[in-house]
Coordinates of C-alpha atoms and ligand atoms in Angstrom, one line a residue:
X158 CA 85.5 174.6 73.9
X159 CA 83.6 173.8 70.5
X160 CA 83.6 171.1 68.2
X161 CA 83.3 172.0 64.8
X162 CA 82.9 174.4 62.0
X163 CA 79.6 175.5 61.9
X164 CA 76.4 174.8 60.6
X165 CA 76.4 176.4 57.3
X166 CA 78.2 174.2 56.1
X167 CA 76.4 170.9 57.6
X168 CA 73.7 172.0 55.3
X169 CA 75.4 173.3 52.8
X170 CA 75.5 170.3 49.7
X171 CA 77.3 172.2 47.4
X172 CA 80.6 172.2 49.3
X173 CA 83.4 169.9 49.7
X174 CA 85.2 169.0 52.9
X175 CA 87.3 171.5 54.0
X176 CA 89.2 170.4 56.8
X177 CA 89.4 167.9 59.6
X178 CA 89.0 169.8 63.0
X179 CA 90.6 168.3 66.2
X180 CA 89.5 169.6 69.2
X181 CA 91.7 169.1 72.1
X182 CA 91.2 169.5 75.2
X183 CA 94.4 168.3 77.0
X184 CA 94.7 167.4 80.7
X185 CA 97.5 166.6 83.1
X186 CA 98.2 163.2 83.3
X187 CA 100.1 161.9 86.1
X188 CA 103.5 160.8 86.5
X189 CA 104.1 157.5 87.8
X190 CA 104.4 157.0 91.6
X191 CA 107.0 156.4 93.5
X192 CA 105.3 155.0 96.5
X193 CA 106.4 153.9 100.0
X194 CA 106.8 150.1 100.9
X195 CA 104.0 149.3 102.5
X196 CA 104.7 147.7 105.7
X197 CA 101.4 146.7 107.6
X198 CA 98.2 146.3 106.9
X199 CA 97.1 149.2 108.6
X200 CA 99.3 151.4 105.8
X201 CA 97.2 150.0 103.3
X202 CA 95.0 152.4 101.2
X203 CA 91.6 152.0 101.0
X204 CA 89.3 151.2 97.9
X205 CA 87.3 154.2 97.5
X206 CA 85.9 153.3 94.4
X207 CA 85.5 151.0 91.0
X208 CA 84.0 151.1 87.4
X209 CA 84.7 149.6 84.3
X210 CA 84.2 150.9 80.5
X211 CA 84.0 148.2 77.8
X212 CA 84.0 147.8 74.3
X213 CA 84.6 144.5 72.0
X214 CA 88.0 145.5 71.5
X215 CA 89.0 146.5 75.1
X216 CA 87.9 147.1 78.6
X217 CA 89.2 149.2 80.9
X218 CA 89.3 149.4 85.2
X219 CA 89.5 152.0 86.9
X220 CA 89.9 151.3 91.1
X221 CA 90.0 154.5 92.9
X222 CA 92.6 154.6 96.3
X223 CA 93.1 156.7 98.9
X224 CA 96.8 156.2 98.1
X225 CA 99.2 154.1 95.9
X226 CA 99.7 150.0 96.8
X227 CA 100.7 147.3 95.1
X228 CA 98.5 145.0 93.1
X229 CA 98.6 140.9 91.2
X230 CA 96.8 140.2 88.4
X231 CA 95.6 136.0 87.2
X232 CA 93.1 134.7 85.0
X233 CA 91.3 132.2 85.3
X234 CA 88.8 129.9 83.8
X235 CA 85.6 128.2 84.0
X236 CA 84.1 130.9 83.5
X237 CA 86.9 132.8 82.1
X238 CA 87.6 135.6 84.8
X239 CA 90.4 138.1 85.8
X240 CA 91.5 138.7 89.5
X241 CA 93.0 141.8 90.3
X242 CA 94.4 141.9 94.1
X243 CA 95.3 145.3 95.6
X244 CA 96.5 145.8 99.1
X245 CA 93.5 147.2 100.6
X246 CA 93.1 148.4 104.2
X247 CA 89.0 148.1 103.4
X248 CA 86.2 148.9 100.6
X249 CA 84.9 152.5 101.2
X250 CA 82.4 151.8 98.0
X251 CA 79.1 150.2 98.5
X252 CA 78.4 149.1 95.5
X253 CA 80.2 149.8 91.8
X254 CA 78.5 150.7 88.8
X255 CA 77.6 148.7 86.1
X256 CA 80.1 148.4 83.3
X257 CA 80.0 151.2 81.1
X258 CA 79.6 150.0 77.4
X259 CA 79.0 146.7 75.7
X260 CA 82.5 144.3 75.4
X261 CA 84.9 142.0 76.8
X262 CA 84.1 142.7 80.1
X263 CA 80.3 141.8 81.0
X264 CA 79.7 142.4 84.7
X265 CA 82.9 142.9 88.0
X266 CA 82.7 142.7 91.5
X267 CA 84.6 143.5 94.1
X268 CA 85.1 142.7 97.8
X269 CA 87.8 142.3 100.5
X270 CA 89.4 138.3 99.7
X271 CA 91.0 138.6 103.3
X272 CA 92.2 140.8 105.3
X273 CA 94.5 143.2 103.8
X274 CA 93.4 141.8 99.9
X275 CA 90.5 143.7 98.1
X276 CA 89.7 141.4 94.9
X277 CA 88.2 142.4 91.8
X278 CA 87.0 140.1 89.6
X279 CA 86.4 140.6 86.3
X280 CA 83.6 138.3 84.3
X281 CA 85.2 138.1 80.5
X282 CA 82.6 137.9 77.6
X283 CA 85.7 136.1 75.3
X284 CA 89.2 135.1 76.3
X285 CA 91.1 138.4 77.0
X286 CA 94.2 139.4 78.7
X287 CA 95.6 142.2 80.3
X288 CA 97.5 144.5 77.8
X289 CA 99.0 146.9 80.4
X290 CA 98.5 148.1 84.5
X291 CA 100.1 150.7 86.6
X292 CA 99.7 152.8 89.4
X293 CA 98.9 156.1 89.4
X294 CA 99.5 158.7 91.7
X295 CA 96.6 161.2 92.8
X296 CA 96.7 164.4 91.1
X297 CA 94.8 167.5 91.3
X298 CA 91.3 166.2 92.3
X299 CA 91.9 162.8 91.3
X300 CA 92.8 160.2 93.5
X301 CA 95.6 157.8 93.4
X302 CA 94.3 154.9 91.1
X303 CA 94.9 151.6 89.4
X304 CA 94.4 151.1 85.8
X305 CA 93.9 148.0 84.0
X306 CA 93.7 147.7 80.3
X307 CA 92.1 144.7 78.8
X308 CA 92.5 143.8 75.5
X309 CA 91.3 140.5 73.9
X310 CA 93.3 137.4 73.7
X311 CA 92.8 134.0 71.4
X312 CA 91.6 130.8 73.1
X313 CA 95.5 129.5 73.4
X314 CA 96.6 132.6 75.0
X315 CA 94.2 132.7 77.8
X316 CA 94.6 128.7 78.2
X317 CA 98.5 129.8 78.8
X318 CA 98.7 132.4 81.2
X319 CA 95.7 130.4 83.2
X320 CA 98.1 127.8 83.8
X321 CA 100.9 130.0 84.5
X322 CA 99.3 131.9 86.8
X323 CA 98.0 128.3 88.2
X324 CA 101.5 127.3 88.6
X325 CA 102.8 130.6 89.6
X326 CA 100.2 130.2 92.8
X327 CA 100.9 126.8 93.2
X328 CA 104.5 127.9 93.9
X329 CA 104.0 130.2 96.5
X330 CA 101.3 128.2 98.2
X331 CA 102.0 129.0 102.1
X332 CA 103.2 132.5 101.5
X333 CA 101.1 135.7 101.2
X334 CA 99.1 135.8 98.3
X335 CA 100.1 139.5 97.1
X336 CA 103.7 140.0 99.0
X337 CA 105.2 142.5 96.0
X338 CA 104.5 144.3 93.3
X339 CA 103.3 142.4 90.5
X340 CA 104.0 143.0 86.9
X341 CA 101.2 141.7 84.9
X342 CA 103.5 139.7 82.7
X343 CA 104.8 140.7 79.2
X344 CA 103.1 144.0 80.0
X345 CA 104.1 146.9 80.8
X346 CA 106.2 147.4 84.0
X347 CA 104.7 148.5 86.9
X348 CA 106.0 152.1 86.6
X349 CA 105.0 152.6 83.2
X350 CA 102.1 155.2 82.5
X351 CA 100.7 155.3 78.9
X352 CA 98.4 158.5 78.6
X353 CA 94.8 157.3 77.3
X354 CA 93.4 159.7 74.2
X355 CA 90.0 159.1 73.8
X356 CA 89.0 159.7 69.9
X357 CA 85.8 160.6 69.0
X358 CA 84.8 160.6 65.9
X359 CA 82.3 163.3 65.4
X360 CA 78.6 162.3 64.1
X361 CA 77.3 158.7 63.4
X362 CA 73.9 156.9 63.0
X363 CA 71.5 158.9 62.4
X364 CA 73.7 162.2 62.5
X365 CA 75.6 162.1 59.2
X366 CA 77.2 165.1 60.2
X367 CA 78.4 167.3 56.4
X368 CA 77.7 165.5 53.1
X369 CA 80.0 166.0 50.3
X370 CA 78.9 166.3 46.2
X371 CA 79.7 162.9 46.1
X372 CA 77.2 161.6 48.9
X373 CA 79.9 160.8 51.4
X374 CA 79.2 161.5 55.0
X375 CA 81.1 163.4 57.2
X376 CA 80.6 160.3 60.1
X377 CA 82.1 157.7 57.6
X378 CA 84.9 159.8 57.4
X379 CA 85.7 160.7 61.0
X380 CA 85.4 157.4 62.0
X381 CA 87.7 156.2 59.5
X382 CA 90.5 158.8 60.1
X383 CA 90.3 157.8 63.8
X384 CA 90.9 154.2 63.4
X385 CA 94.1 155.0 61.3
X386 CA 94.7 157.7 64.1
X387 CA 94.0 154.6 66.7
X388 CA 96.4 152.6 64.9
X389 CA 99.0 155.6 64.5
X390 CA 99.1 155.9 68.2
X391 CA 98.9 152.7 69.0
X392 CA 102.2 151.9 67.1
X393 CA 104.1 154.4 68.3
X394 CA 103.9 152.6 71.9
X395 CA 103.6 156.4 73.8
X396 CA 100.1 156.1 73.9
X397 CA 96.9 154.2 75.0
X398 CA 94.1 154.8 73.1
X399 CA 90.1 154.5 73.4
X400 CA 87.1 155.4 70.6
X401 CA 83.6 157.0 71.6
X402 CA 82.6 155.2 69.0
X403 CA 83.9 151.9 66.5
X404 CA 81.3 151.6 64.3
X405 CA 78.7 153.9 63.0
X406 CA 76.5 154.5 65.9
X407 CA 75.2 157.9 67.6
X408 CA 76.5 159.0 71.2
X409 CA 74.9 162.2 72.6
X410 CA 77.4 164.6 73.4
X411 CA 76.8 163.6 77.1
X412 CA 77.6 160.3 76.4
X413 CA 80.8 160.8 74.6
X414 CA 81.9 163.4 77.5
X415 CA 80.9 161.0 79.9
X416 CA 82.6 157.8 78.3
X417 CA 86.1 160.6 78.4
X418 CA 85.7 161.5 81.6
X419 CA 84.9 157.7 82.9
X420 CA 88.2 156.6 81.3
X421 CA 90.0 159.7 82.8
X422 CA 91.1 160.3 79.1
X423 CA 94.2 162.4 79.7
X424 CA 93.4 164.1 75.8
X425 CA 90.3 163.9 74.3
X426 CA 90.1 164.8 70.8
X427 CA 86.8 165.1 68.5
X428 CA 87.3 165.0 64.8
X429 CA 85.2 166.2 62.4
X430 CA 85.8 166.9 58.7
X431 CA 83.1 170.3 57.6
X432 CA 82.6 171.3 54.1
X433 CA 82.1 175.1 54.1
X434 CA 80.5 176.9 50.8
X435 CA 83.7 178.2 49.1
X436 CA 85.6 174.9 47.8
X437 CA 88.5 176.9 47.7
X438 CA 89.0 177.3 51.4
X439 CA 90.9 173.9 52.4
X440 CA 93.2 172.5 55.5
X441 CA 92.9 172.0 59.3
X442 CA 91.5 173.5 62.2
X443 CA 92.5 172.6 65.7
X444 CA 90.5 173.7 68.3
X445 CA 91.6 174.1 71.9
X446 CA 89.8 174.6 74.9
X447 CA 88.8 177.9 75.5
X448 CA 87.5 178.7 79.4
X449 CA 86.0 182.0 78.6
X450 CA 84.6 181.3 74.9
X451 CA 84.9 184.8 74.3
X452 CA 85.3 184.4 71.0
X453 CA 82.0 185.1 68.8
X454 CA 82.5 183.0 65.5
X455 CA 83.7 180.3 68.2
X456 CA 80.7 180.2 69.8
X457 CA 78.6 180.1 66.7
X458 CA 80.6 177.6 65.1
X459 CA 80.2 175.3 68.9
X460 CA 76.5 175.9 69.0
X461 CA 76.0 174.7 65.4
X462 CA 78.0 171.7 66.1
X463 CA 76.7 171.1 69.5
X464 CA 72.8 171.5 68.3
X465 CA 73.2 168.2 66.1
X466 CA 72.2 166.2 69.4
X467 CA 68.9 167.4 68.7
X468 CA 69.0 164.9 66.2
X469 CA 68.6 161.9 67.5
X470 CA 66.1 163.1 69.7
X471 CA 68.1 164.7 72.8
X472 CA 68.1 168.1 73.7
X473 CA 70.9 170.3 74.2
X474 CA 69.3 172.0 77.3
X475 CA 69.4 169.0 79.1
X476 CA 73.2 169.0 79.2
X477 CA 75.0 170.0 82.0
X478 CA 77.1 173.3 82.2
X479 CA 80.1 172.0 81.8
X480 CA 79.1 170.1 78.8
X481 CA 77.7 172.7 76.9
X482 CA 81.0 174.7 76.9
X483 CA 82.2 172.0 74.9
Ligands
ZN626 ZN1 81.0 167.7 62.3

């Protein structure tokens, strides 16, 4: 898979953009799971693993099971925090990895509340709420999973659902704490399964990327075609949607593979916008996966895309297989 049209035209400063290139590289995402009631503790899935990817705007958990279950979310304050319960049989992690990213979501933990209960909590940098959560089934080599979207949330908001879920608890003092599946609210039902695209705009910081006659930089535009892309999405309520990058900072090509795969984007799309040296050559290029790369001007145009990582001081050669055939 490849990125870009090539490097002629990076250096070329006589050009104009040509075209904005997606690359695509789709995945399967799963369907949503239509799981068995889960009648004793000992049918409970385990928790086989966490992480967490935030950025000011969002945060996102990802809890890895060995099979669907049923989970509650509450917030609460002082500090402000989420819970998320899951019905856990036990933790097969040892310890989760840091949060990936700067955000609303500063550090997590997560441990068994009782028996039966696995906890995560979530440590909120601002107050934030949860925009959406669902269960997915495993597919292919992914297991079954619970995802939790974060977005952030004013003062009043949290203040409200705290005392909701406060009263909501209250309530059901004497009962068991997570006796059903829980929809998180105003959310999103339980059953409802957003694909994430991850956008990444192609270039930033010190990687302008193309240069047009007029001094405009290929990374100012990318990243402002994928906010109004963001937004598009967004709006249209069929999708989730996460950016590499929000601002106009430089992520290796590691990084931005590695911030996809961490989400478990189920599309990932890079955008560029090249200028190429005959100004009469215009439009767009979508660029698709391509196992075998047996194509020779897409292999040229991919290493002369892929080689501005040298820029910022990393080295191509450091990047894994799988990485360098994008
Ligand atoms: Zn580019």
């Amino acid at each position: 898979m490849l990125k870009s049209a090539g490097s002629a035209g990076h250096t070329c400063g006589i050009a104009g953009f040509a075209a904005i290139v997606l690359v695509l590289v789709a995945c399967l995402f799963a369907t949503h799971p239509a799981f068995a009631q889960l009648e004793s503790i000992e049918d409970y899935p385990d928790v086989i693993d966490a992480r967490v990817t935030a950025t000011p705007q969002r945060a996102r958990l990802i809890i890895d099971l060995s099979g669907p279950t049923e989970f509650a979310i509450v917030s609460l304050d002082k500090p402000n925090r989420i819970a998320i319960d899951v019905k856990a049989f036990e933790l097969k992690i040892l310890a989760p990895a840091d949060v990936a990213g700067k955000g609303i979501v500063t550090g997590y933990t997560v441990e068994m509340a009782e028996k039966g209960r696995a906890r995560t909590m979530l440590t909120l940098a601002e107050p934030a709420q949860v925009q959406q959560a669902y269960i997915l089934d495993a597919v292919a080599d992914q297991p079954a999973r619970l995802v939790v979207d974060i977005i952030t949330a004013t003062p009043q908001e949290f203040a409200t659902k705290v005392a909701s879920d406060l009263a909501a608890s209250n309530a059901n003092q004497g009962t068991a704490p997570v006796t059903a599946p829980t929809d998180p609210g105003t959310h999103a039902p339980i059953t409802a399964t957003r694909p994430l695209v991850v956008l990444g705009p192609g270039h930033g910081g010190v990687d302008n990327g193309a240069s047009a006659p007029n001094g405009t930089h290929e990374k100012d535009i990318t990243l402002t075609f994928a906010l109004q892309l963001q937004k598009v999405l967004i709006d249209s309520g069929r999708f989730d949607v996460a950016l590499t990058r929000e601002d106009d900072t430089y992520l290796s090509l590691n990084e931005r593979v590695d911030l996809a795969r961490q989400n478990k984007a189920d599309l990932f799309i890079s955008l560029h916008a090249d200028s190429f040296q005959q100004p009469e050559i215009r439009g767009a290029s979508v660029y698709t996966r391509d196992e075998n790369a047996t194509d020779v001007l897409d292999k040229v145009l991919a290493d002369g895309e892929n080689r501005y990582d040298i820029v910022a001081g990393f080295s191509v050669p450091q990047a894994t297989p799988a990485v360098m055939d994008i």
